[in-house]
Coordinates of C-alpha atoms in Angstrom, one line a residue:
Chain A
M428 CA 159.8 123.1 59.1
M429 CA 163.4 123.8 58.8
T430 CA 166.0 121.0 58.8
P431 CA 169.4 121.4 60.6
A432 CA 172.2 123.0 58.5
P433 CA 174.0 120.3 56.5
V434 CA 177.7 120.0 56.9
A435 CA 178.2 120.3 53.2
L436 CA 175.9 122.5 51.2
G437 CA 173.5 120.9 48.7
S438 CA 174.1 121.6 45.1
K439 CA 171.0 123.8 44.8
E440 CA 172.0 125.9 47.8
A441 CA 175.6 126.2 46.4
E442 CA 174.2 127.4 43.1
L443 CA 171.9 129.9 44.7
R444 CA 174.7 131.3 46.8
A445 CA 177.0 131.8 43.8
A446 CA 174.1 133.6 42.0
F447 CA 173.6 135.8 45.2
W448 CA 177.3 136.8 45.3
D449 CA 177.1 137.7 41.6
Q450 CA 174.1 140.0 42.4
V451 CA 175.7 141.8 45.4
A452 CA 178.9 142.4 43.3
T453 CA 176.8 144.9 41.3
F454 CA 176.8 147.6 44.0
P455 CA 179.6 149.1 46.1
N456 CA 180.4 147.2 49.3
G457 CA 178.0 144.4 48.4
S458 CA 180.2 141.8 50.0
K459 CA 180.2 143.7 53.3
I460 CA 177.3 141.5 54.3
R461 CA 180.1 139.3 55.6
D462 CA 180.8 141.9 58.3
C463 CA 177.4 141.6 60.0
I464 CA 177.7 141.5 63.7
Q465 CA 174.1 140.5 64.3
C466 CA 173.4 143.6 66.4
G467 CA 169.8 143.8 65.2
T468 CA 169.9 147.6 64.4
C469 CA 168.3 146.7 61.0
T470 CA 165.4 144.9 62.5
G471 CA 165.0 147.6 65.2
S472 CA 164.9 150.3 62.5
C473 CA 162.6 148.4 60.1
P474 CA 159.0 149.8 60.0
V475 CA 157.7 146.5 58.6
A476 CA 159.7 143.9 60.6
H477 CA 156.6 143.0 62.6
A478 CA 155.0 141.8 59.3
M479 CA 158.0 139.7 58.2
D480 CA 158.3 135.9 58.7
I481 CA 162.2 136.4 58.9
S482 CA 163.5 139.6 60.3
P483 CA 166.3 141.5 58.5
R484 CA 168.9 140.4 61.1
E485 CA 167.7 136.8 60.8
L486 CA 168.0 137.0 57.0
V487 CA 171.8 137.3 57.4
A488 CA 172.0 134.7 60.1
L489 CA 170.0 132.1 58.0
F490 CA 172.1 133.0 55.0
R491 CA 175.3 132.2 57.0
A492 CA 173.8 128.9 58.2
G493 CA 173.1 127.8 54.6
F494 CA 169.4 128.5 54.2
L495 CA 169.3 130.8 51.3
E496 CA 166.5 128.9 49.6
D497 CA 164.3 129.4 52.7
I498 CA 165.1 133.1 52.6
L499 CA 164.0 133.3 48.9
R500 CA 160.8 131.6 49.8
S501 CA 160.0 134.0 52.6
R502 CA 157.6 136.8 52.3
S503 CA 160.0 139.1 54.2
I504 CA 162.0 140.1 51.1
W505 CA 158.8 141.3 49.4
I506 CA 157.5 143.1 52.4
C507 CA 160.6 145.4 52.3
A508 CA 159.3 148.8 51.1
S509 CA 162.9 150.1 50.4
C510 CA 162.8 152.9 52.9
Y511 CA 166.5 152.5 53.6
A512 CA 166.3 153.0 57.4
C513 CA 168.4 149.9 58.0
T514 CA 171.0 150.9 55.4
V515 CA 171.7 154.3 56.9
R516 CA 171.9 153.0 60.4
C517 CA 173.9 149.8 59.9
P518 CA 177.1 150.3 62.0
Q519 CA 179.0 148.0 59.6
G520 CA 178.0 149.9 56.5
I521 CA 176.1 147.0 55.0
R522 CA 173.8 147.9 52.1
V523 CA 170.8 146.0 53.5
T524 CA 168.2 147.4 51.2
D525 CA 170.3 146.8 48.1
S526 CA 171.0 143.3 49.4
V527 CA 167.2 142.7 49.7
Y528 CA 166.7 143.9 46.1
A529 CA 169.4 141.3 45.2
L530 CA 167.4 138.6 47.0
K531 CA 164.2 139.7 45.2
R532 CA 165.9 139.5 41.8
L533 CA 167.3 136.1 42.6
A534 CA 163.9 134.8 43.8
A535 CA 162.3 136.3 40.6
K536 CA 164.9 134.8 38.3
K537 CA 164.6 131.3 39.9
G538 CA 160.8 131.5 40.0
I539 CA 160.9 130.5 43.7
F540 CA 157.3 131.4 44.6
P541 CA 153.7 131.3 43.3
K542 CA 152.8 133.6 40.4
T543 CA 150.1 135.2 42.5
F544 CA 152.6 136.4 45.2
P545 CA 151.3 139.9 45.7
A546 CA 154.4 142.1 45.7
H547 CA 156.0 140.1 42.9
A548 CA 152.8 140.2 40.9
L549 CA 152.8 144.0 41.3
S550 CA 156.3 144.3 40.2
E551 CA 155.5 142.1 37.1
A552 CA 152.6 144.3 36.2
F553 CA 154.6 147.4 36.6
V554 CA 157.4 146.1 34.4
G555 CA 154.8 145.1 31.9
N556 CA 153.4 148.6 31.7
I557 CA 156.9 150.0 30.9
H558 CA 157.3 147.4 28.2
S559 CA 154.0 148.4 26.7
F560 CA 153.9 152.2 27.1
G561 CA 157.4 153.3 28.3
R562 CA 155.6 154.8 31.3
N563 CA 153.4 153.5 34.2
W564 CA 149.7 153.7 33.7
E565 CA 148.2 153.5 37.1
L566 CA 144.8 152.3 36.1
W567 CA 146.1 149.4 34.0
L568 CA 148.6 148.6 36.8
G569 CA 145.8 148.1 39.2
L570 CA 143.7 146.1 36.8
K571 CA 146.5 143.8 35.8
Y572 CA 147.6 143.3 39.4
Y573 CA 144.1 142.3 40.6
L574 CA 143.5 140.1 37.6
S575 CA 146.7 138.2 38.1
T576 CA 146.3 137.8 41.9
H577 CA 142.7 138.0 43.1
P578 CA 140.2 139.2 40.5
T579 CA 137.5 139.5 43.0
G580 CA 139.5 142.3 44.5
L581 CA 138.1 144.4 41.7
L582 CA 134.6 144.1 43.1
S583 CA 135.7 145.3 46.4
P584 CA 133.9 148.6 47.3
N585 CA 137.2 150.0 48.7
V586 CA 139.0 149.5 45.4
Q587 CA 136.1 150.9 43.4
K588 CA 135.7 153.9 45.8
F589 CA 139.4 154.7 45.5
A590 CA 139.3 154.6 41.7
L591 CA 136.1 156.7 41.4
R592 CA 137.4 159.2 43.8
M593 CA 140.6 159.7 41.8
L594 CA 138.7 159.7 38.6
R595 CA 136.3 162.4 39.7
R596 CA 139.2 164.6 40.7
G597 CA 141.0 164.1 37.4
R598 CA 143.7 162.2 39.1
L599 CA 143.4 158.9 37.3
A600 CA 144.4 158.7 33.6
I601 CA 141.8 156.8 31.6
R602 CA 144.3 156.5 28.7
P603 CA 148.0 155.6 28.8
T604 CA 150.7 157.9 27.6
R605 CA 152.8 156.0 25.2
I606 CA 156.2 157.5 24.6
R607 CA 157.5 158.1 21.1
G608 CA 160.8 156.4 21.8
M609 CA 159.3 152.9 22.3
K610 CA 161.9 151.6 19.7
E611 CA 164.7 152.8 22.0
V612 CA 163.0 151.3 25.1
R613 CA 162.7 147.9 23.4
A614 CA 166.3 148.1 22.1
I615 CA 167.6 148.8 25.6
I616 CA 165.5 145.9 27.1
K617 CA 166.7 143.5 24.5
K618 CA 170.4 144.5 24.8
A619 CA 170.3 144.4 28.6
Q620 CA 168.7 141.0 28.6
S621 CA 171.3 139.7 26.1
M622 CA 174.0 140.9 28.5
G623 CA 172.6 138.8 31.4
G624 CA 170.7 141.5 33.3
L625 CA 173.1 141.9 36.2
Chain B
M1328 CA 168.6 178.8 37.5
E1329 CA 167.3 176.2 35.1
Y1330 CA 166.7 172.5 35.4
A1331 CA 165.9 169.5 33.3
Y1332 CA 162.5 168.4 34.7
Y1333 CA 161.7 164.8 35.1
P1334 CA 158.0 164.7 36.4
G1335 CA 157.6 160.9 36.5
C1336 CA 154.5 158.9 35.9
S1337 CA 152.6 159.6 39.2
L1338 CA 152.7 163.4 38.5
E1339 CA 150.8 162.8 35.3
A1340 CA 147.8 161.4 37.1
T1341 CA 147.4 160.8 40.9
G1342 CA 150.1 163.3 41.7
R1343 CA 148.9 166.0 39.2
P1344 CA 148.5 168.7 41.9
Y1345 CA 152.2 168.3 42.7
D1346 CA 153.2 168.8 39.0
V1347 CA 150.9 171.8 38.6
S1348 CA 151.9 173.5 41.9
L1349 CA 155.7 172.8 41.4
R1350 CA 155.7 174.4 38.0
L1351 CA 153.8 177.4 39.2
V1352 CA 156.0 177.9 42.2
F1353 CA 159.2 177.6 40.2
Q1354 CA 157.8 180.1 37.6
R1355 CA 156.9 182.6 40.3
L1356 CA 160.4 182.4 41.7
G1357 CA 162.0 182.6 38.3
I1358 CA 163.5 179.1 38.4
G1359 CA 163.4 177.5 34.9
L1360 CA 162.1 174.0 34.3
K1361 CA 162.4 172.3 30.9
E1362 CA 160.7 168.9 30.7
I1363 CA 163.0 166.1 29.5
E1364 CA 161.8 165.2 26.1
D1365 CA 159.9 161.9 25.8
W1366 CA 161.1 160.7 29.2
N1367 CA 160.3 157.1 30.2
C1368 CA 159.4 155.6 33.6
C1369 CA 162.2 155.2 36.1
G1370 CA 161.0 151.7 37.1
A1371 CA 160.5 152.8 40.7
T1372 CA 161.1 150.0 43.2
S1373 CA 159.6 147.5 40.8
Y1374 CA 162.0 147.1 37.9
I1375 CA 165.0 147.0 40.1
S1376 CA 163.4 144.1 42.0
M1377 CA 163.3 142.1 38.7
N1378 CA 166.3 142.9 36.6
K1379 CA 169.0 145.4 37.5
L1380 CA 170.8 146.1 34.3
T1381 CA 167.6 146.7 32.4
A1382 CA 166.2 148.9 35.2
Y1383 CA 169.4 151.0 35.3
S1384 CA 169.7 151.3 31.6
L1385 CA 166.1 152.4 31.1
T1386 CA 166.6 155.1 33.8
A1387 CA 169.9 156.1 32.2
R1388 CA 168.0 156.8 29.0
N1389 CA 166.4 159.8 30.7
L1390 CA 169.7 161.0 32.0
A1391 CA 171.2 160.8 28.5
Y1392 CA 168.4 163.1 27.2
A1393 CA 168.9 165.5 30.1
E1394 CA 172.6 165.6 29.4
R1395 CA 171.9 166.7 25.9
M1396 CA 170.1 169.6 27.4
G1397 CA 173.1 170.4 29.6
L1398 CA 170.9 170.9 32.7
D1399 CA 170.9 169.2 36.1
V1400 CA 167.9 167.1 36.8
C1401 CA 164.9 168.1 39.0
A1402 CA 163.0 165.0 40.1
P1403 CA 160.0 165.7 42.5
C1404 CA 158.8 162.1 43.1
S1405 CA 160.8 160.4 45.9
S1406 CA 161.0 157.2 44.0
C1407 CA 162.1 158.7 40.7
F1408 CA 164.6 160.9 42.6
T1409 CA 166.1 157.8 44.4
I1410 CA 166.3 155.7 41.3
L1411 CA 167.8 158.4 39.1
S1412 CA 170.3 159.3 41.8
K1413 CA 171.2 155.6 42.2
V1414 CA 171.9 155.1 38.6
N1415 CA 173.9 158.4 38.5
R1416 CA 176.1 157.2 41.4
H1417 CA 176.4 153.7 39.9
M1418 CA 177.8 155.2 36.7
R1419 CA 180.2 157.3 38.8
W1420 CA 181.3 154.3 40.8
G1421 CA 183.8 153.3 38.3
E1422 CA 184.6 153.5 34.5
E1423 CA 183.6 149.9 34.0
H1424 CA 180.1 150.4 35.4
K1425 CA 179.6 153.5 33.2
A1426 CA 180.8 151.6 30.2
H1427 CA 178.5 148.7 31.1
I1428 CA 175.4 150.8 31.1
N1429 CA 176.6 152.8 28.0
E1430 CA 177.0 149.5 26.2
V1431 CA 173.3 149.0 26.6
L1432 CA 172.4 152.6 25.8
A1433 CA 174.3 152.3 22.6
A1434 CA 171.7 149.9 21.3
A1435 CA 169.4 152.9 21.3
G1436 CA 172.0 155.3 19.9
L1437 CA 172.4 157.0 23.3
S1438 CA 175.1 157.6 25.9
Y1439 CA 175.5 159.3 29.3
S1440 CA 178.7 160.5 30.8
A1441 CA 177.3 160.9 34.3
S1442 CA 178.0 164.7 34.3
L1443 CA 174.7 165.8 35.8
E1444 CA 173.5 166.1 39.4
V1445 CA 170.0 164.7 40.3
L1446 CA 168.2 167.1 42.6
H1447 CA 164.9 167.1 44.6
P1448 CA 162.9 170.4 44.3
L1449 CA 163.0 170.8 48.1
G1450 CA 166.8 170.8 47.9
I1451 CA 166.8 173.2 45.0
L1452 CA 164.5 175.7 46.8
V1453 CA 166.0 175.6 50.2
D1454 CA 169.7 174.9 49.6
F1455 CA 170.3 176.6 46.2
Y1456 CA 167.6 179.3 45.8
G1457 CA 167.5 180.0 49.5
I1458 CA 164.8 180.6 52.1
E1459 CA 165.6 184.3 52.4
R1460 CA 165.0 184.9 48.7
I1461 CA 161.7 183.0 49.0
Q1462 CA 160.6 185.1 52.0
E1463 CA 161.1 188.2 49.8
R1464 CA 158.4 186.9 47.5
V1465 CA 155.9 186.0 50.2
V1466 CA 152.6 187.8 49.9
R1467 CA 150.4 185.8 52.3
R1468 CA 152.1 184.6 55.5
L1469 CA 151.0 181.3 56.9
E1470 CA 150.4 182.7 60.4
G1471 CA 148.5 180.4 62.7
L1472 CA 148.7 177.3 60.5
K1473 CA 150.1 174.3 62.3
V1474 CA 152.1 172.2 59.8
A1475 CA 153.5 168.7 60.2
P1476 CA 156.5 168.4 57.9
Y1477 CA 156.5 164.9 56.4
Y1478 CA 159.7 164.0 54.4
G1479 CA 159.0 160.3 54.0
C1480 CA 161.9 157.9 53.5
Q1481 CA 163.6 158.0 50.2
I1482 CA 164.6 161.6 49.6
V1483 CA 166.3 161.7 53.0
R1484 CA 168.3 158.6 52.8
P1485 CA 170.7 157.5 51.5
Q1486 CA 170.7 159.4 48.1
G1487 CA 169.5 162.7 49.4
R1488 CA 171.8 165.5 50.6
F1489 CA 169.8 166.5 53.7
D1490 CA 171.2 168.0 56.8
D1491 CA 170.2 165.0 58.9
R1492 CA 168.8 161.6 58.0
E1493 CA 166.9 161.2 61.2
D1494 CA 165.7 164.7 61.8
P1495 CA 166.0 166.8 58.6
Q1496 CA 165.1 170.5 58.9
Q1497 CA 164.6 171.7 55.3
L1498 CA 160.8 171.6 55.4
D1499 CA 160.7 172.8 59.0
N1500 CA 162.9 175.8 58.2
L1501 CA 161.1 176.7 55.0
F1502 CA 157.6 176.8 56.6
A1503 CA 158.7 178.4 59.8
A1504 CA 160.2 181.2 57.7
L1505 CA 156.8 181.5 55.9
G1506 CA 155.2 182.1 59.3
A1507 CA 153.7 178.7 59.9
D1508 CA 153.7 177.0 63.3
V1509 CA 155.8 173.8 62.5
V1510 CA 154.9 171.2 65.0
P1511 CA 157.3 168.7 66.4
F1512 CA 156.8 165.5 64.3
P1513 CA 158.7 162.5 65.3
M1514 CA 157.4 160.4 62.4
K1515 CA 158.7 162.9 59.8
V1516 CA 161.0 160.3 58.1
R1517 CA 159.0 157.1 58.8
C1518 CA 158.1 155.2 55.7
C1519 CA 154.5 155.2 54.4
G1520 CA 154.9 151.7 52.9
G1521 CA 154.8 152.9 49.3
M1522 CA 153.4 150.3 47.0
L1523 CA 152.6 148.0 50.0
M1524 CA 149.3 149.7 50.1
T1525 CA 148.4 147.6 47.1
S1526 CA 150.3 144.4 47.8
Y1527 CA 150.0 144.2 51.6
E1528 CA 147.3 146.6 52.6
D1529 CA 147.2 145.6 56.2
V1530 CA 150.9 146.4 56.7
A1531 CA 150.7 149.8 54.9
L1532 CA 147.5 150.9 56.7
K1533 CA 149.3 150.5 60.1
L1534 CA 152.2 152.5 58.9
N1535 CA 150.0 155.4 57.7
R1536 CA 147.8 155.2 60.8
D1537 CA 151.0 155.7 62.9
I1538 CA 152.1 158.7 60.9
L1539 CA 148.6 160.3 61.0
T1540 CA 148.4 159.6 64.7
A1541 CA 151.7 161.5 65.3
A1542 CA 150.5 164.4 63.2
S1543 CA 147.2 164.6 64.9
D1544 CA 148.7 164.3 68.4
A1545 CA 151.0 167.2 67.6
G1546 CA 147.9 169.3 66.8
A1547 CA 148.7 169.7 63.1
D1548 CA 146.2 171.3 60.8
V1549 CA 147.9 169.9 57.7
V1550 CA 150.6 167.4 56.7
V1551 CA 152.9 168.6 53.9
T1552 CA 154.6 165.9 51.8
T1553 CA 157.3 165.8 49.2
C1554 CA 156.3 162.5 47.4
P1555 CA 153.2 161.5 45.4
L1556 CA 153.1 158.0 46.9
C1557 CA 153.2 159.3 50.5
Q1558 CA 150.5 161.8 49.6
I1559 CA 148.1 159.3 48.2
N1560 CA 148.7 156.7 51.0
L1561 CA 148.2 159.3 53.8
E1562 CA 145.3 161.0 52.2
A1563 CA 143.2 158.8 50.0
Y1564 CA 143.3 155.8 52.4
Q1565 CA 142.3 157.9 55.4
D1566 CA 138.7 156.7 55.5
R1567 CA 139.9 153.1 55.2
I1568 CA 142.2 153.6 58.1
N1569 CA 139.3 155.2 60.1
K1570 CA 137.2 152.2 59.4
V1571 CA 139.8 149.5 60.1
Y1572 CA 141.2 151.2 63.3
G1573 CA 138.1 153.1 64.5
E1574 CA 139.9 156.4 64.1
R1575 CA 138.4 159.8 63.1
F1576 CA 141.2 161.3 61.0
H1577 CA 140.2 164.2 58.8
M1578 CA 143.8 165.5 58.1
P1579 CA 144.5 167.4 54.9
V1580 CA 147.7 166.0 53.3
I1581 CA 149.1 168.3 50.6
Y1582 CA 152.2 168.8 48.6
F1583 CA 154.8 171.2 50.1
T1584 CA 154.7 173.1 46.8
Q1585 CA 150.9 173.7 47.2
L1586 CA 151.4 175.3 50.6
L1587 CA 154.4 177.3 49.4
G1588 CA 152.3 178.4 46.4
L1589 CA 149.6 179.8 48.7
A1590 CA 152.2 181.8 50.6
L1591 CA 153.5 183.1 47.3
G1592 CA 150.1 184.4 46.4
L1593 CA 148.8 181.7 44.0
S1594 CA 145.2 180.7 44.4
R1595 CA 143.7 177.5 45.7
E1596 CA 142.3 176.7 42.2
E1597 CA 145.6 177.3 40.5
L1598 CA 147.3 175.1 43.0
K1599 CA 144.8 172.3 42.5
L1600 CA 143.8 172.3 46.2
D1601 CA 140.3 171.5 45.0
E1602 CA 141.5 168.1 43.7
M1603 CA 142.5 166.9 47.1
V1604 CA 140.4 164.3 48.9
V1605 CA 140.6 165.9 52.3
P1606 CA 140.1 169.6 51.8
L1607 CA 142.5 172.2 53.3
P1608 CA 140.3 174.5 55.4
T1609 CA 140.0 177.9 53.7
T1610 CA 142.1 180.8 54.9
D1611 CA 139.1 182.4 56.7
Q1612 CA 138.6 179.3 58.8
R1613 CA 142.3 179.1 59.7
R1614 CA 142.8 182.9 59.9
I1615 CA 145.9 182.9 57.7
E1616 CA 146.8 186.5 57.7
V1617 CA 147.4 188.3 54.5
H1618 CA 150.3 190.7 54.4
A1619 CA 150.2 192.0 50.9

C-alpha cells in the first residue's frame, strides 16, 4: 500500500508540507512537533486510538518520513474527538490536538477524501447551519448529515427513536433560532475568507 | 457577582434542563446572569476543523458583545467553554493575533480587546462563590445518594483552571459537602466521544459503555455531568449500548446544576428532571433526608 520514502519529496508532498507549516504557525508552539521523541504517550492516552488506522504517534513518524498525503487520507484525523488527553500529557509540550485540527483543515481545504466521509460531512453540515441561522439547529444538522452521507440512516429505528424521544421531552427544536445579526455573521465570514482563513 | 451568559446552541434544545437548572441555581444563590445579546454559535469542534480564522472570528463576535456588557463570560457547555477560552487566549497570545481577529470583526463594526475571562459555572460556583456559602443555602441534604462525578474532557484540559487535569476534585468536593456519597470514579475525565456518536457510532458507544461500567461498578445511583454532549451521549444512548453490548444499564445521568438545585430546595419539575430519559429515583426511594 505504502511506497518507500523517496529521497527527494514529490512536488505535491512538498506543497502539502508547506501548507501544514503555515497551519501550525497559527497557534503557540505549533512547530514543537519537531521535538517529538516518539514515546507514544499520546497514543497511550488516546481513548480512540484503537479505532484509528494510524495512531497519534505514527502520525508524527509518517510525517517525518514524508507521507503527509497518506496522513491526510487517513480516517485517524477525523476520529479524533478533541479531548486533549494527549496534549496535556505530552512530555515535549507538543500541541497534538491543535496539530490534528491543522491536519483536518488541510485535508478539507485540499478536498482529499470523499464528500460522504462521515466526520467531515458532519462538520460541513454544522458549518452550513451557522451560515444559515447563526446558530446550530440540531434537527437540521441530523437531517443534512444523513442526507449527505447515508440517507437510509434516516429510516433506522434507532435514529427515529432518538428524535422522537427528544421531541416528546421538548428537547428537540422543530424550528431554528435565526439570530438578528446575520448581516454581521455574513460580513465576518466574507472578510475572514478574503484574508485566507488561516 | 454577575456574568455575561453564553448558553450555546445545545442548551436551547437537547440541553434545555441544563439551561433551566443553571439559571435557577444562580438565581437562588444571588449570582447574576445576563444573556449575551443575539449570541451566535461558537462553531464547536466543527468550524475549527474547516477554517480557523472564520471560526475564531465568529466566536470573537460573542466576546465583543460580552465586553460591551463589561462582564466576564459564563459558558456552561464544555465545547463552547473550550472554544471561547481558546479564542480569548489566542487574542492574548500577541498583539498581532488580536489585531488579525479584530481586522475581521471590523467588517461587522465590532472589536474585542480580550479583557474578559471565560469561566465555567462549576468554577464560578466552587472557586469564586465557595462551597461553604453554598452549604449555608442547602435545605435538602443529599444523604445516602451515591454520586459519580463526571467532568468529561474539555473543561478540565487544557483551557480549564482545575486543580488537577487527571483527577479534578471540584464536583467531588461540592457534592460531598452537600451530603452525597461521592464514589471513586476512575473514568471521571475520560472522553465521551462528543459528536463521534453521530459520525462513528461504534467508537462512541464503546467509550460511553466504559464510562457507564465504571459508574455502575462503583455503585453509583446517578452520574452528574457538566456538559450537554456528555449528558446526551451517556443518557439517551443507554438503551442502544445495552442492545449492542448486552448490558443492563439504567443509570440516571443529570446535570450537576440539577442535583445542586435539589439540594437548594428547588423542585424536580422546576429543575426539568422530568425531561430526562432515565429518571432519577424520587427522594423517597433513595431516602434523601430533608433538613429544612
